[in-house]
Amino acid sequence: MRITAIDAIPYRIPYVKPLKFASGEVTHADHVLVRVHTAGGLVGHADAPPRPFTYGETQAGIVAVIDGIFAPQLVGLDADRRAVLHARMHRTVGNPAAKAAVDMAVWDVLTQAWGTSVNRALGGFTDRMRVCHMLGFDAPAAMAQEASAIRDRYGITTFKVKVGRRPIDLDVDVVRALRNTLGDKAELYIDGNRGWTASESLRALDMLADAGLTLAEELCPADDVLGRRRLVANCRIPFVGDESVTTPAEVTRELLGGGATAVSIKTARTGFTGSQEILDLARGLGVEVVMGNQIDGQLGTACTVAFGAAHAATSARAGELSNFLDMADDLLTEPLRIVDGELAVPSGPGIGVTVDPDKLAHYRLDG
Ligand code: MUC
Ligand code: MG
């Protein structure tokens, strides 16, 4: 099944509720839809969300690297020769979201051809995951109100709270307000996106010792090597590496160097192939994983749940699968639905979803 063309289509959909966090802010989904066409007529889809504040990629850069480098390297190759495909893409350094989207679009088209779903091809452990909702910066009362509205409407009881502001009391007050509003049974964890120093992080964790947090993610930069090691050594809950662990080598370095004790897996940056490598590595090293969110739309979220539900370790805890709820619209013909706090893997072949041509025509930026 020969690859005949690869499209990189920039599009823009506004957010109803912009997401703010320590390393940046997202007001629009300025993403790139990647399509892989094959000789038999099947087409694979995936989404590339540029996150300049995390990986340096931009929307124009993703289009340029796919159009200018990856497509010429890959058109003509049989889609099932994924090892060749990866060897060619990895001649170019960086560009994780662009590479991940090509990888996932190829998996989409291959599994369609094989008459199965990505979820089943990867392991098919279960067909659904519990959902965690990510709460961006706001005042304590507003964040508590948002969380209770999400819980009441979608049955979600796990929340990742963005922290990393100064003074640290602001975020400490947010966590306290959430615990008071949601009660003891809600799961709460925090993500600093490198906003605090190691000492600020330790102070915040001390102040929140009785808040029942289950995870702490990227509270300070991994590049503050000794400070980070001291923080992680003194953290009583798993310390999740996110933007510091985007490749198997980084995972190994951070885990063995004491910079993290758990790993966030994001299909938006490692695709299905790289996410599988990171999952196997994390399992081999005996650390917990969480399915993270790259502030994905519905197509990206469908990829996360397809992978997360495919394995026991990735479906053990709630996955970050709901931030598409903050968007004004999306590209799919059938919207994803969160019911009783769970998201089911879409049931179609491949990734299981279909892009609506009218919506794409409306939101695409390339004419
Ligand atoms: C997260 O977990 O950090 C914010 C920045 C990014 O790259 O991903 C999001 C969520
Ligand atoms: Mg994070």
PDB file of N, CA, C and O in Angstrom, residues 11-17 28-29 31 296-299 323-333 335 356 358-360 362-363:
ATOM      1  N   TYR A  11      -5.183  24.853  10.158  1.00  0.00           N
ATOM      2  CA  TYR A  11      -6.546  25.334  10.429  1.00  0.00           C
ATOM      3  C   TYR A  11      -6.572  26.055  11.766  1.00  0.00           C
ATOM      4  O   TYR A  11      -5.631  25.950  12.561  1.00  0.00           O
ATOM      5  N   ARG A  12      -7.635  26.779  11.996  1.00  0.00           N
ATOM      6  CA  ARG A  12      -7.743  27.607  13.211  1.00  0.00           C
ATOM      7  C   ARG A  12      -9.165  27.547  13.740  1.00  0.00           C
ATOM      8  O   ARG A  12     -10.125  27.886  13.032  1.00  0.00           O
ATOM      9  N   ILE A  13      -9.312  27.094  14.985  1.00  0.00           N
ATOM     10  CA  ILE A  13     -10.624  27.070  15.649  1.00  0.00           C
ATOM     11  C   ILE A  13     -10.468  27.794  16.991  1.00  0.00           C
ATOM     12  O   ILE A  13      -9.545  27.477  17.751  1.00  0.00           O
ATOM     13  N   PRO A  14     -11.337  28.766  17.293  1.00  0.00           N
ATOM     14  CA  PRO A  14     -11.165  29.495  18.561  1.00  0.00           C
ATOM     15  C   PRO A  14     -11.530  28.649  19.785  1.00  0.00           C
ATOM     16  O   PRO A  14     -12.306  27.694  19.680  1.00  0.00           O
ATOM     17  N   TYR A  15     -10.969  29.056  20.897  1.00  0.00           N
ATOM     18  CA  TYR A  15     -11.361  28.481  22.183  1.00  0.00           C
ATOM     19  C   TYR A  15     -12.454  29.338  22.803  1.00  0.00           C
ATOM     20  O   TYR A  15     -12.382  30.563  22.761  1.00  0.00           O
ATOM     21  N   VAL A  16     -13.454  28.698  23.382  1.00  0.00           N
ATOM     22  CA  VAL A  16     -14.447  29.431  24.171  1.00  0.00           C
ATOM     23  C   VAL A  16     -13.784  29.869  25.459  1.00  0.00           C
ATOM     24  O   VAL A  16     -13.973  30.982  25.943  1.00  0.00           O
ATOM     25  N   LYS A  17     -12.976  28.959  26.005  1.00  0.00           N
ATOM     26  CA  LYS A  17     -12.286  29.265  27.252  1.00  0.00           C
ATOM     27  C   LYS A  17     -10.797  29.038  27.021  1.00  0.00           C
ATOM     28  O   LYS A  17     -10.337  27.894  27.022  1.00  0.00           O
ATOM     29  N   HIS A  28      -6.520  29.846  20.561  1.00  0.00           N
ATOM     30  CA  HIS A  28      -7.072  29.227  19.347  1.00  0.00           C
ATOM     31  C   HIS A  28      -6.368  27.890  19.139  1.00  0.00           C
ATOM     32  O   HIS A  28      -5.187  27.774  19.458  1.00  0.00           O
ATOM     33  N   ALA A  29      -7.080  26.944  18.563  1.00  0.00           N
ATOM     34  CA  ALA A  29      -6.412  25.713  18.127  1.00  0.00           C
ATOM     35  C   ALA A  29      -5.839  26.006  16.742  1.00  0.00           C
ATOM     36  O   ALA A  29      -6.538  25.900  15.732  1.00  0.00           O
ATOM     37  N   HIS A  31      -3.844  24.405  14.653  1.00  0.00           N
ATOM     38  CA  HIS A  31      -3.246  23.082  14.463  1.00  0.00           C
ATOM     39  C   HIS A  31      -3.012  22.800  12.975  1.00  0.00           C
ATOM     40  O   HIS A  31      -3.363  23.611  12.107  1.00  0.00           O
ATOM     41  N   ASP A 296      -5.202  18.975  23.149  1.00  0.00           N
ATOM     42  CA  ASP A 296      -5.653  18.370  21.897  1.00  0.00           C
ATOM     43  C   ASP A 296      -7.097  18.717  21.575  1.00  0.00           C
ATOM     44  O   ASP A 296      -7.918  18.907  22.474  1.00  0.00           O
ATOM     45  N   GLY A 297      -7.408  18.727  20.288  1.00  0.00           N
ATOM     46  CA  GLY A 297      -8.792  18.732  19.834  1.00  0.00           C
ATOM     47  C   GLY A 297      -9.323  17.302  19.843  1.00  0.00           C
ATOM     48  O   GLY A 297      -8.719  16.397  20.441  1.00  0.00           O
ATOM     49  N   GLN A 298     -10.449  17.086  19.155  1.00  0.00           N
ATOM     50  CA  GLN A 298     -11.085  15.764  19.228  1.00  0.00           C
ATOM     51  C   GLN A 298     -10.296  14.689  18.480  1.00  0.00           C
ATOM     52  O   GLN A 298     -10.239  13.543  18.922  1.00  0.00           O
ATOM     53  N   LEU A 299      -9.676  15.045  17.355  1.00  0.00           N
ATOM     54  CA  LEU A 299      -8.892  14.033  16.640  1.00  0.00           C
ATOM     55  C   LEU A 299      -7.693  13.590  17.494  1.00  0.00           C
ATOM     56  O   LEU A 299      -7.411  12.390  17.627  1.00  0.00           O
ATOM     57  N   ASN A 323      -9.956  18.355  27.158  1.00  0.00           N
ATOM     58  CA  ASN A 323      -9.814  19.798  26.947  1.00  0.00           C
ATOM     59  C   ASN A 323     -10.379  20.287  25.621  1.00  0.00           C
ATOM     60  O   ASN A 323     -10.530  21.501  25.419  1.00  0.00           O
ATOM     61  N   PHE A 324     -10.790  19.362  24.749  1.00  0.00           N
ATOM     62  CA  PHE A 324     -11.534  19.780  23.552  1.00  0.00           C
ATOM     63  C   PHE A 324     -12.863  20.435  23.946  1.00  0.00           C
ATOM     64  O   PHE A 324     -13.461  21.168  23.158  1.00  0.00           O
ATOM     65  N   LEU A 325     -13.317  20.186  25.176  1.00  0.00           N
ATOM     66  CA  LEU A 325     -14.569  20.808  25.633  1.00  0.00           C
ATOM     67  C   LEU A 325     -14.462  22.327  25.675  1.00  0.00           C
ATOM     68  O   LEU A 325     -15.468  23.026  25.622  1.00  0.00           O
ATOM     69  N   ASP A 326     -13.228  22.835  25.762  1.00  0.00           N
ATOM     70  CA  ASP A 326     -13.029  24.296  25.818  1.00  0.00           C
ATOM     71  C   ASP A 326     -13.068  24.945  24.437  1.00  0.00           C
ATOM     72  O   ASP A 326     -12.985  26.165  24.324  1.00  0.00           O
ATOM     73  N   MET A 327     -13.139  24.139  23.368  1.00  0.00           N
ATOM     74  CA  MET A 327     -13.097  24.702  22.009  1.00  0.00           C
ATOM     75  C   MET A 327     -14.502  25.057  21.508  1.00  0.00           C
ATOM     76  O   MET A 327     -15.482  24.420  21.877  1.00  0.00           O
ATOM     77  N   ALA A 328     -14.553  26.059  20.611  1.00  0.00           N
ATOM     78  CA  ALA A 328     -15.853  26.501  20.086  1.00  0.00           C
ATOM     79  C   ALA A 328     -16.442  25.480  19.115  1.00  0.00           C
ATOM     80  O   ALA A 328     -17.657  25.412  18.933  1.00  0.00           O
ATOM     81  N   ASP A 329     -15.583  24.700  18.452  1.00  0.00           N
ATOM     82  CA  ASP A 329     -16.062  23.727  17.464  1.00  0.00           C
ATOM     83  C   ASP A 329     -14.932  22.725  17.238  1.00  0.00           C
ATOM     84  O   ASP A 329     -13.871  22.810  17.872  1.00  0.00           O
ATOM     85  N   ASP A 330     -15.139  21.791  16.323  1.00  0.00           N
ATOM     86  CA  ASP A 330     -14.081  20.807  16.032  1.00  0.00           C
ATOM     87  C   ASP A 330     -14.255  20.317  14.606  1.00  0.00           C
ATOM     88  O   ASP A 330     -15.118  20.800  13.883  1.00  0.00           O
ATOM     89  N   LEU A 331     -13.441  19.330  14.214  1.00  0.00           N
ATOM     90  CA  LEU A 331     -13.443  18.909  12.804  1.00  0.00           C
ATOM     91  C   LEU A 331     -14.209  17.623  12.531  1.00  0.00           C
ATOM     92  O   LEU A 331     -14.378  17.253  11.373  1.00  0.00           O
ATOM     93  N   LEU A 332     -14.637  16.916  13.568  1.00  0.00           N
ATOM     94  CA  LEU A 332     -15.173  15.565  13.338  1.00  0.00           C
ATOM     95  C   LEU A 332     -16.652  15.567  12.971  1.00  0.00           C
ATOM     96  O   LEU A 332     -17.415  16.443  13.394  1.00  0.00           O
ATOM     97  N   THR A 333     -17.057  14.546  12.211  1.00  0.00           N
ATOM     98  CA  THR A 333     -18.473  14.402  11.867  1.00  0.00           C
ATOM     99  C   THR A 333     -19.283  14.004  13.107  1.00  0.00           C
ATOM    100  O   THR A 333     -20.394  14.481  13.306  1.00  0.00           O
ATOM    101  N   PRO A 335     -19.068  14.083  17.127  1.00  0.00           N
ATOM    102  CA  PRO A 335     -18.266  14.574  18.253  1.00  0.00           C
ATOM    103  C   PRO A 335     -18.006  13.489  19.305  1.00  0.00           C
ATOM    104  O   PRO A 335     -18.844  12.593  19.501  1.00  0.00           O
ATOM    105  N   ASP A 356     -14.981  15.976   9.038  1.00  0.00           N
ATOM    106  CA  ASP A 356     -16.100  16.543   8.273  1.00  0.00           C
ATOM    107  C   ASP A 356     -15.533  17.511   7.222  1.00  0.00           C
ATOM    108  O   ASP A 356     -14.921  18.521   7.572  1.00  0.00           O
ATOM    109  N   ASP A 358     -16.901  19.719   5.339  1.00  0.00           N
ATOM    110  CA  ASP A 358     -17.412  21.096   5.402  1.00  0.00           C
ATOM    111  C   ASP A 358     -16.734  21.879   6.528  1.00  0.00           C
ATOM    112  O   ASP A 358     -16.399  23.053   6.371  1.00  0.00           O
ATOM    113  N   LYS A 359     -16.543  21.202   7.661  1.00  0.00           N
ATOM    114  CA  LYS A 359     -15.875  21.888   8.781  1.00  0.00           C
ATOM    115  C   LYS A 359     -14.434  22.195   8.421  1.00  0.00           C
ATOM    116  O   LYS A 359     -13.930  23.288   8.708  1.00  0.00           O
ATOM    117  N   LEU A 360     -13.782  21.238   7.777  1.00  0.00           N
ATOM    118  CA  LEU A 360     -12.393  21.488   7.383  1.00  0.00           C
ATOM    119  C   LEU A 360     -12.329  22.661   6.404  1.00  0.00           C
ATOM    120  O   LEU A 360     -11.482  23.558   6.550  1.00  0.00           O
ATOM    121  N   HIS A 362     -14.285  25.113   6.209  1.00  0.00           N
ATOM    122  CA  HIS A 362     -14.581  26.349   6.932  1.00  0.00           C
ATOM    123  C   HIS A 362     -13.378  26.847   7.745  1.00  0.00           C
ATOM    124  O   HIS A 362     -13.114  28.050   7.795  1.00  0.00           O
ATOM    125  N   TYR A 363     -12.668  25.928   8.390  1.00  0.00           N
ATOM    126  CA  TYR A 363     -11.624  26.346   9.333  1.00  0.00           C
ATOM    127  C   TYR A 363     -10.213  26.351   8.752  1.00  0.00           C
ATOM    128  O   TYR A 363      -9.296  26.867   9.375  1.00  0.00           O
TER     129      TYR A 363
END
